[in-house]
PDB file of C-alpha atoms in Angstrom:
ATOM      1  CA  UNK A 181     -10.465  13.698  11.401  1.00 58.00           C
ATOM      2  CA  UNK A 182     -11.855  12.248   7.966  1.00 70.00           C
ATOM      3  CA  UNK A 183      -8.412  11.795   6.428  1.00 93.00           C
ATOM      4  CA  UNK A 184      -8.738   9.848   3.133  1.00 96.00           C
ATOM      5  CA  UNK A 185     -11.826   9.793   2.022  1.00 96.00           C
ATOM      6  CA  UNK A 186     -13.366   7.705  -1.304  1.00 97.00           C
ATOM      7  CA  UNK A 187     -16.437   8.257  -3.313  1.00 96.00           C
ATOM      8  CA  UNK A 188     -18.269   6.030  -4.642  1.00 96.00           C
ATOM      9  CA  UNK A 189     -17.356   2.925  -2.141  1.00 96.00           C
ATOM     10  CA  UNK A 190     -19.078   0.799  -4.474  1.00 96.00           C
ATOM     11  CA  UNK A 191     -20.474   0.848  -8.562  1.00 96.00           C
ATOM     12  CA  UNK A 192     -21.079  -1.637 -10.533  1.00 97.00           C
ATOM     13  CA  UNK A 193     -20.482  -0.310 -14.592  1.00 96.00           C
ATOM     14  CA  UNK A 194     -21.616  -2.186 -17.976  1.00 97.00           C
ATOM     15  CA  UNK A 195     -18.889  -2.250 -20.314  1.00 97.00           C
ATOM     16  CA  UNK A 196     -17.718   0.921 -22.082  1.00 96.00           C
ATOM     17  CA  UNK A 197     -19.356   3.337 -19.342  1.00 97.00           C
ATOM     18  CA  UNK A 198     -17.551   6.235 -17.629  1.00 96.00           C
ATOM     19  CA  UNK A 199     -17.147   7.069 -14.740  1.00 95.00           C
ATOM     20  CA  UNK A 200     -14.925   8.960 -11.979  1.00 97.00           C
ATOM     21  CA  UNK A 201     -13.504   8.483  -8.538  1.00 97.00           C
ATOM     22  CA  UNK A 202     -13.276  10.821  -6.139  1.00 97.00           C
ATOM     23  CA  UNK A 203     -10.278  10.736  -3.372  1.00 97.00           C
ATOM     24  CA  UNK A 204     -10.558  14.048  -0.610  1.00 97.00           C
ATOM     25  CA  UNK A 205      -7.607  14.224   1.692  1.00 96.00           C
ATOM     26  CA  UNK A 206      -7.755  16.928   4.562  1.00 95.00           C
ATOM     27  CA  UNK A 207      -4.347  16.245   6.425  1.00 93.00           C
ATOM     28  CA  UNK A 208      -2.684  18.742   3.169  1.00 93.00           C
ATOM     29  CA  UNK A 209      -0.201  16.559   1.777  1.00 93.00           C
ATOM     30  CA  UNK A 210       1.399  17.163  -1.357  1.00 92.00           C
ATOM     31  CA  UNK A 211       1.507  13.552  -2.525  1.00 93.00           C
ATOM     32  CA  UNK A 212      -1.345  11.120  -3.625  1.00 95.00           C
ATOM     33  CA  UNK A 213      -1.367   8.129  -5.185  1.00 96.00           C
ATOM     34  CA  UNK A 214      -4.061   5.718  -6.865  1.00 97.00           C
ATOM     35  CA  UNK A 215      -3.525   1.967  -6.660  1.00 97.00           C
ATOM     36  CA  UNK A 216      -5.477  -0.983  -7.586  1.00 97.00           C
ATOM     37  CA  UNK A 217      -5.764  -4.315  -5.764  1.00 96.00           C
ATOM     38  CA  UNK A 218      -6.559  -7.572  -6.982  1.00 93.00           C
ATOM     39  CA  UNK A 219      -6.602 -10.865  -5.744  1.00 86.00           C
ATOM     40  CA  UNK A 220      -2.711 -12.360  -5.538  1.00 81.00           C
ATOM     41  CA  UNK A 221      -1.572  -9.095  -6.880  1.00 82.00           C
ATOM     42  CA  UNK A 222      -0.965  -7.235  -4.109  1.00 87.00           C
ATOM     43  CA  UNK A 223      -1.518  -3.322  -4.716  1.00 93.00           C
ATOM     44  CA  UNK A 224      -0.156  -1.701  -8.087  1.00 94.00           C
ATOM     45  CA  UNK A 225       0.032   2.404  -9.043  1.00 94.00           C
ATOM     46  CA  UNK A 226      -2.103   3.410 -11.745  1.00 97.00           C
ATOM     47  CA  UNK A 227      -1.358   7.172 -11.183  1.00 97.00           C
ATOM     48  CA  UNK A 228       0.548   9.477  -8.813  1.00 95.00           C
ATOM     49  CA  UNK A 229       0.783  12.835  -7.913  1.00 94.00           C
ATOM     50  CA  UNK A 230       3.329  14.820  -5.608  1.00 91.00           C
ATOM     51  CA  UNK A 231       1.598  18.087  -5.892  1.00 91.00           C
ATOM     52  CA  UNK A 232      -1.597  20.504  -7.218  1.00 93.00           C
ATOM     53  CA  UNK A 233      -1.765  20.599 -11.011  1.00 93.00           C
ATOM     54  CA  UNK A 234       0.769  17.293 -11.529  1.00 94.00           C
ATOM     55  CA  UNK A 235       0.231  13.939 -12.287  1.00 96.00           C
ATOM     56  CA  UNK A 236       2.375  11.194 -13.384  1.00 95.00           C
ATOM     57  CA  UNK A 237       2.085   7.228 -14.627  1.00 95.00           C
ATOM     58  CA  UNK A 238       2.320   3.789 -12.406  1.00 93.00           C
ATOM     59  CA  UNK A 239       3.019   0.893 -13.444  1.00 91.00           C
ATOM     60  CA  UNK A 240      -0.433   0.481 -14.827  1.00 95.00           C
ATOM     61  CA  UNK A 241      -2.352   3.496 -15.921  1.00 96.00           C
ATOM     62  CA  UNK A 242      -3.695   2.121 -19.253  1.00 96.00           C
ATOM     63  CA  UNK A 243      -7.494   3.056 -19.416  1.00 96.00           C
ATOM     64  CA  UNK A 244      -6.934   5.754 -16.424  1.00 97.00           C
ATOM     65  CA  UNK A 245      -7.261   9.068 -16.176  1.00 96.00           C
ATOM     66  CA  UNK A 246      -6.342  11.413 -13.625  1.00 97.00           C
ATOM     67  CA  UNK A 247      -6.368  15.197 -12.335  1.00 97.00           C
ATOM     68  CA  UNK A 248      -5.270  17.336  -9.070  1.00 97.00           C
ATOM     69  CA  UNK A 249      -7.090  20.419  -9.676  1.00 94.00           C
ATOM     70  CA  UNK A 250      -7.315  20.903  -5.741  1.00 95.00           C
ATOM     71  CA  UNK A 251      -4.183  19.890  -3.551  1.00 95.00           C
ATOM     72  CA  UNK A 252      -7.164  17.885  -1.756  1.00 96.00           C
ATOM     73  CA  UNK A 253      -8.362  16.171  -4.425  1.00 97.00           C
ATOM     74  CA  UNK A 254      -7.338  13.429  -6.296  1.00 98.00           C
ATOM     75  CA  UNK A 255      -9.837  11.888  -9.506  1.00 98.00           C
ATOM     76  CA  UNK A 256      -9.765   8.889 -11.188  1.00 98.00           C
ATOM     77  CA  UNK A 257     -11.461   8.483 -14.385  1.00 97.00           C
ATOM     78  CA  UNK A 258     -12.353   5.305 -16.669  1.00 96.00           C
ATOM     79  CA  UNK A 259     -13.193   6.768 -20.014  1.00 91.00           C
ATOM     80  CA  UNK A 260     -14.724   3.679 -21.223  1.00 95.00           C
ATOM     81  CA  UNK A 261     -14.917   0.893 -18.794  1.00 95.00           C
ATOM     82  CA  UNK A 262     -13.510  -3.053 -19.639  1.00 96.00           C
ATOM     83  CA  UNK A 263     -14.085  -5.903 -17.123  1.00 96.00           C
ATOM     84  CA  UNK A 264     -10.585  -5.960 -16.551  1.00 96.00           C
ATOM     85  CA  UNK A 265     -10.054  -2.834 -14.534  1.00 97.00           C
ATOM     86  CA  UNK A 266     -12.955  -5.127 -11.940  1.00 97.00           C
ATOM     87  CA  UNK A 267     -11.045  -4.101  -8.940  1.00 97.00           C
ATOM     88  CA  UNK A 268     -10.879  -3.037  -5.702  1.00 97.00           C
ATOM     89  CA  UNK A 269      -9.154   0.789  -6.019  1.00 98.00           C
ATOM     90  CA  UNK A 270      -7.401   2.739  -2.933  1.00 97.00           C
ATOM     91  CA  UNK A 271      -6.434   5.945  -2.664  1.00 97.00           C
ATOM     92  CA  UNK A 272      -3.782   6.947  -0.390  1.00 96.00           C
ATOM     93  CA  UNK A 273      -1.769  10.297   0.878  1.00 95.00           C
ATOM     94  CA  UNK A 274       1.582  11.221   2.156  1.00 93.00           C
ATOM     95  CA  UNK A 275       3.443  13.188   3.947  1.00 85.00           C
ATOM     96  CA  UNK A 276       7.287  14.661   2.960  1.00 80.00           C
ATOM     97  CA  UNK A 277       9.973  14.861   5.306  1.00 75.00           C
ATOM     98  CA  UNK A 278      10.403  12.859   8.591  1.00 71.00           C
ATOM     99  CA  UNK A 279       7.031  11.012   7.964  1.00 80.00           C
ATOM    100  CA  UNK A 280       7.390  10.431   3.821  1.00 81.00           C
ATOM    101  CA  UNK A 281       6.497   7.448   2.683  1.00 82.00           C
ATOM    102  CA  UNK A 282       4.025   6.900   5.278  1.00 90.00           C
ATOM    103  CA  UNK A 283       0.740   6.280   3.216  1.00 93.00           C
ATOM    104  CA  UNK A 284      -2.669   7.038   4.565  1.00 94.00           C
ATOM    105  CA  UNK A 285      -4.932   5.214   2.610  1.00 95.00           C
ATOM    106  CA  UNK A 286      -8.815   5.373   1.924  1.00 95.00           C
ATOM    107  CA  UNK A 287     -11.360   2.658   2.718  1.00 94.00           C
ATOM    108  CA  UNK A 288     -11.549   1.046  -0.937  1.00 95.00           C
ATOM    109  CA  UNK A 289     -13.945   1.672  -3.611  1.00 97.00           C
ATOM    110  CA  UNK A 290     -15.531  -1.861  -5.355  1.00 96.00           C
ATOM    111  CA  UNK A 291     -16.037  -1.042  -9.167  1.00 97.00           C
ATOM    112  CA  UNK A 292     -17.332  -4.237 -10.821  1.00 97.00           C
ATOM    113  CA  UNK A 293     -17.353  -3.815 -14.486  1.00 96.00           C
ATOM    114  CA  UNK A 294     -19.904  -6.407 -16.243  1.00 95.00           C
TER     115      UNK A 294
ATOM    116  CA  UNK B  55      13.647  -3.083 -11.679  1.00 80.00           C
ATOM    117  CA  UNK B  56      11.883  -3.092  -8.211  1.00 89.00           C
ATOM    118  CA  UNK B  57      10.251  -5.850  -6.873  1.00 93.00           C
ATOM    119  CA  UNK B  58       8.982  -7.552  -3.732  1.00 96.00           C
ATOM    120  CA  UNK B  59       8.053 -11.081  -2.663  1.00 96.00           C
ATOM    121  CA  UNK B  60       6.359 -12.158  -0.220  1.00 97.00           C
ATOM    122  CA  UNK B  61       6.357 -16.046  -0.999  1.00 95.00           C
ATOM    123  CA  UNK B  62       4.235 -17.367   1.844  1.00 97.00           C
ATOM    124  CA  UNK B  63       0.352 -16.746   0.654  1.00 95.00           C
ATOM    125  CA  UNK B  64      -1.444 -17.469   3.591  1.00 97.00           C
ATOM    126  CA  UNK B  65      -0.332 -18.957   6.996  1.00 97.00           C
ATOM    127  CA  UNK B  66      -2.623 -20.075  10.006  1.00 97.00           C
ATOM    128  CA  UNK B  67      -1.095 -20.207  13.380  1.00 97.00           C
ATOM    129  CA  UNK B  68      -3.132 -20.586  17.178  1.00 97.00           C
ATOM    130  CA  UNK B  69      -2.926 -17.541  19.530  1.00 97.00           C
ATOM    131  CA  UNK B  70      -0.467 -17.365  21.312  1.00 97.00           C
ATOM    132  CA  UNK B  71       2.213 -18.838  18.805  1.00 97.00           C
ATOM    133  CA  UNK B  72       5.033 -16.371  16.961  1.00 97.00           C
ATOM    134  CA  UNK B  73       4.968 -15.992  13.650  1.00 98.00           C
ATOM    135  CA  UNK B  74       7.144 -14.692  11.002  1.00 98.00           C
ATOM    136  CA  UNK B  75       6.269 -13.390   7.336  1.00 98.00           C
ATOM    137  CA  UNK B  76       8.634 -13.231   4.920  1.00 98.00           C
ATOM    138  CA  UNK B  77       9.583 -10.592   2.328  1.00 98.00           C
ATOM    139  CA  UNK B  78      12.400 -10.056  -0.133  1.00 98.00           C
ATOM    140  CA  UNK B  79      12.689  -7.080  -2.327  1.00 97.00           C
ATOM    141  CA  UNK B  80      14.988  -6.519  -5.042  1.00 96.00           C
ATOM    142  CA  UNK B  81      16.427  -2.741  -6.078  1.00 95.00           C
ATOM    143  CA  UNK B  82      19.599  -0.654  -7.666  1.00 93.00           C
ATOM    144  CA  UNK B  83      18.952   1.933  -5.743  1.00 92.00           C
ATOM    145  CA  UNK B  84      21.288   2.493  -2.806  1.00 91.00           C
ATOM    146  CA  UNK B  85      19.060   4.734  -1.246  1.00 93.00           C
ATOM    147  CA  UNK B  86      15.592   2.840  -0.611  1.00 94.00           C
ATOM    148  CA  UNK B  87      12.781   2.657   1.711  1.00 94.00           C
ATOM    149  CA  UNK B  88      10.759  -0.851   3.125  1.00 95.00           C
ATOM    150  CA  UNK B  89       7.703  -0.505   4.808  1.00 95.00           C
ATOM    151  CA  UNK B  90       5.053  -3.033   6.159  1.00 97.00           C
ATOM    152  CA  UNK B  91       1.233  -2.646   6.110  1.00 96.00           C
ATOM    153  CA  UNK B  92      -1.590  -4.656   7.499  1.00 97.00           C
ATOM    154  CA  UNK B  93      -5.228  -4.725   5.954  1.00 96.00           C
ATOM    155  CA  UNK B  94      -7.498  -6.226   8.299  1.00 95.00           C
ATOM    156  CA  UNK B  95     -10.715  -7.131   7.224  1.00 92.00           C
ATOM    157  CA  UNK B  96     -12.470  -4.371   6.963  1.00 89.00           C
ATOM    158  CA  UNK B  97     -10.496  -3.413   4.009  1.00 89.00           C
ATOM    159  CA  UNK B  98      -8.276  -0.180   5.358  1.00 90.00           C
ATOM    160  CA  UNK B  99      -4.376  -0.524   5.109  1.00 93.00           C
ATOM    161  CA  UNK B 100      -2.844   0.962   7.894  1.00 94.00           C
ATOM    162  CA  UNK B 101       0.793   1.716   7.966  1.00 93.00           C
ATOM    163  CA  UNK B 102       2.773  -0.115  10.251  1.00 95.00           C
ATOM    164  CA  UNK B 103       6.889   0.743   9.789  1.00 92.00           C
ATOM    165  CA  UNK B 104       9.280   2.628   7.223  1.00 92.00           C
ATOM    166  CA  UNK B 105      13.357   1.553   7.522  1.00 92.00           C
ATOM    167  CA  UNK B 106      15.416   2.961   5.408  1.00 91.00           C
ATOM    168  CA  UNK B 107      18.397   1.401   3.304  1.00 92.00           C
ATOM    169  CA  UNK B 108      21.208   2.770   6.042  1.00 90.00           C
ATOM    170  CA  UNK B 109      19.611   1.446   9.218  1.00 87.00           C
ATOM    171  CA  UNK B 110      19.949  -2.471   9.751  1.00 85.00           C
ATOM    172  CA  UNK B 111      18.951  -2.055  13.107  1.00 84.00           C
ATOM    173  CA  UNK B 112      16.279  -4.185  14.470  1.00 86.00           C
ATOM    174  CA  UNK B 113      12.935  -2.680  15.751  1.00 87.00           C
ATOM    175  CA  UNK B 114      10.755  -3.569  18.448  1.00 89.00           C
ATOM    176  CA  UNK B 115       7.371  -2.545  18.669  1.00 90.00           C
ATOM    177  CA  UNK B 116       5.801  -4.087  21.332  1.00 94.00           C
ATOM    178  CA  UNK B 117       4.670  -7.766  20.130  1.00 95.00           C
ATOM    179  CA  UNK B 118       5.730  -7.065  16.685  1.00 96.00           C
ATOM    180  CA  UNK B 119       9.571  -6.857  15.542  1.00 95.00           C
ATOM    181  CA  UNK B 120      11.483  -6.464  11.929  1.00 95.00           C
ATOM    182  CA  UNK B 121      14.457  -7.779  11.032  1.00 95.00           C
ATOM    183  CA  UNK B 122      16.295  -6.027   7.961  1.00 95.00           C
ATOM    184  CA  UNK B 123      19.245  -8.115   6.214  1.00 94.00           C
ATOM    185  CA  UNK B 124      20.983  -5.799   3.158  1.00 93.00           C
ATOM    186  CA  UNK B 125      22.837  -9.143   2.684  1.00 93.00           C
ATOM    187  CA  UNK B 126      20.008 -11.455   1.894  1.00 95.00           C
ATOM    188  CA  UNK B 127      17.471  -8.198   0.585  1.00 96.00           C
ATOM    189  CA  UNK B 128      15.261  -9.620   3.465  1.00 96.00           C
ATOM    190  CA  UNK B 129      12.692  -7.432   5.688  1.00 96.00           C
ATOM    191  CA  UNK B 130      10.684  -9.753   7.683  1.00 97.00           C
ATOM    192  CA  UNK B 131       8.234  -9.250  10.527  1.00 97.00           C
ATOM    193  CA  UNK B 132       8.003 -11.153  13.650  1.00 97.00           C
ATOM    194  CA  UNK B 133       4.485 -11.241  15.767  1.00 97.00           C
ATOM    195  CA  UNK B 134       5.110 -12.859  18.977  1.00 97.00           C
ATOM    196  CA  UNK B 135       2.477 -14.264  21.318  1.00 97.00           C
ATOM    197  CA  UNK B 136      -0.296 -13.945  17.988  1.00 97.00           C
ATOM    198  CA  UNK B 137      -3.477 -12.750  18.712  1.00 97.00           C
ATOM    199  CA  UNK B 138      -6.850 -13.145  16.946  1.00 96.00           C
ATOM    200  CA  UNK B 139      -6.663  -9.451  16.222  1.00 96.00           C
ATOM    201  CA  UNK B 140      -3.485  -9.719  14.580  1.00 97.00           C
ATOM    202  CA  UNK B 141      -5.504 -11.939  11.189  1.00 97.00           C
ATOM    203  CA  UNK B 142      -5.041  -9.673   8.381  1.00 97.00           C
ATOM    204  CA  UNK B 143      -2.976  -9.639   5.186  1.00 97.00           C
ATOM    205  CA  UNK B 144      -0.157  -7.927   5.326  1.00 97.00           C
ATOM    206  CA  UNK B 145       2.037  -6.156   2.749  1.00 97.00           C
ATOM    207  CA  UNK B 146       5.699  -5.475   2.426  1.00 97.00           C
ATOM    208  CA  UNK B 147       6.558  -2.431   0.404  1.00 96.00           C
ATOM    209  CA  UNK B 148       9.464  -1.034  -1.365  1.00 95.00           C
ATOM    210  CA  UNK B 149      10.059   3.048  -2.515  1.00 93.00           C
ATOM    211  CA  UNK B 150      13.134   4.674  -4.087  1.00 90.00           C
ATOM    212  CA  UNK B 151      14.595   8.401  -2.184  1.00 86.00           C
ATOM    213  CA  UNK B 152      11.846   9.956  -3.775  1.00 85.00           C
ATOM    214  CA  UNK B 153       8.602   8.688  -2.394  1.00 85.00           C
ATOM    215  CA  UNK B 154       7.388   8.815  -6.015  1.00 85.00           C
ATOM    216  CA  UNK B 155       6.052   5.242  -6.562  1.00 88.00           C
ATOM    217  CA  UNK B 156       5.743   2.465  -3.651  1.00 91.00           C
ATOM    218  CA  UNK B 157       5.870  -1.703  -4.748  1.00 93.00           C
ATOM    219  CA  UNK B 158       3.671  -4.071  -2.459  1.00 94.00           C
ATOM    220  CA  UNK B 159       4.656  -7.683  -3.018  1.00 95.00           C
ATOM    221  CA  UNK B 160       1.195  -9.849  -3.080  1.00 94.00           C
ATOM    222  CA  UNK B 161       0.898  -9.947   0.662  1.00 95.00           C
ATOM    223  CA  UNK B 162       0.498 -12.735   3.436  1.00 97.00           C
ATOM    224  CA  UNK B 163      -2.592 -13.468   4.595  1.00 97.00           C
ATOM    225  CA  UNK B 164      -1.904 -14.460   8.344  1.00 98.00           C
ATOM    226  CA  UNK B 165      -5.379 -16.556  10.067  1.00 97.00           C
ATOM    227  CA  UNK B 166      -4.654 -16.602  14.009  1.00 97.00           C
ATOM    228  CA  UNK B 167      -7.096 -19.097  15.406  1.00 96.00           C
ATOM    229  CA  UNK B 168      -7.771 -18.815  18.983  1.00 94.00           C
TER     230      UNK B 168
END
């Protein structure tokens, strides 16, 4: 089983390029979530999304796109890149019912923005 | 607001010893959800517990236990007998009834020296 899986795992972006994330999830659950880590930050949500064709806002979505075309698929999109979204980024599924809240996450994707 | 601290930063401890991290959370909600998750270092979070806001019971998991305290907003987790394998930073989480949006405190980063 793949279960989350991220693409790129690394990039390294000069400022004011684009570029997009790419989160696959095969265990078909209806929630998915994009968070960002940094160091002594712990993780915060950029963007959610609890099911095919919705998104919604984190706590810090600011210079973030996102889209759930495919219940599988969850992108992440820096229109114009700044060297503070330098982060590590996780995507992460979940189940509803008995097992909600229980996140799956990816392995991380390193974007380093110069 | 929702919000969780995990004050201690890092702590080192030799195998064998217990250790116990700290987290605090703060919510309106009545109906809430705490979670732990440990990120070893290969970078993965992996989802270790979920208690929700009605259940003050204690759990045992093998050589890992929680303790939840509504009175003090506390959730801490208890390793006993450490092992190397147990270094890792670990996360304390908090979600509202819907699952919608999840709030790490910074995490502890927990060194067990052999």
């Amino acid at each position: 089983n793949a279960g989350v899986t991220q693409t790129p795992k690394f990039r390294v972006l000069k400022t004011g390029q684009s570029m997009t994330l790419l989160c696959a999830q095969d265990m078909n659950h209806e929630y998915m979530y994009w968070y960002r880590q940094d160091p002594g930050m712990g993780l915060r949500l950029i963007h959610y999304s609890v099911g095919e064709g919705t998104t919604a806002k984190g706590e810090v979505p600011d210079g973030y796109n996102v889209s759930r075309l495919k219940k599988q698929n969850f992108l992440l999109g820096l229109e114009s890149a700044a060297p503070s979204q330098t982060s590590v980024y996780f995507c992460a599924s979940s189940y509803q019912g008995a097992r909600a809240g229980e996140l799956f996450f990816g392995e991380g994707s390193r974007l380093t923005v110069l | 607001a929702q919000k969780v601290t995990q004050a201690q930063t890092e702590i080192s401890v030799v195998e064998k010893e217990d250790v116990t991290l700290d987290c605090v959370y703060e919510t309106r909600d009545t109906t809430y959800y705490l979670f732990w998750y440990k990120q070893p270092p290969s970078g993965e979070l992996v989802f270790l517990i979920r208690r929700n806001s009605f259940d003050e019971q204690n759990e045992i998991s093998g050589r890992y236990s929680w303790n939840f305290q509504k009175s003090t907003s506390s959730f801490n987790f208890t390793i006993t007998a450490s092992q190397v394998v147990d270094s890792a930073v670990y996360f304390c989480a908090l979600s509202g009834n819907n699952f919608n949006k999840f709030y790490f405190g910074s995490g502890t980063k927990l060194n067990v020296k052999p």
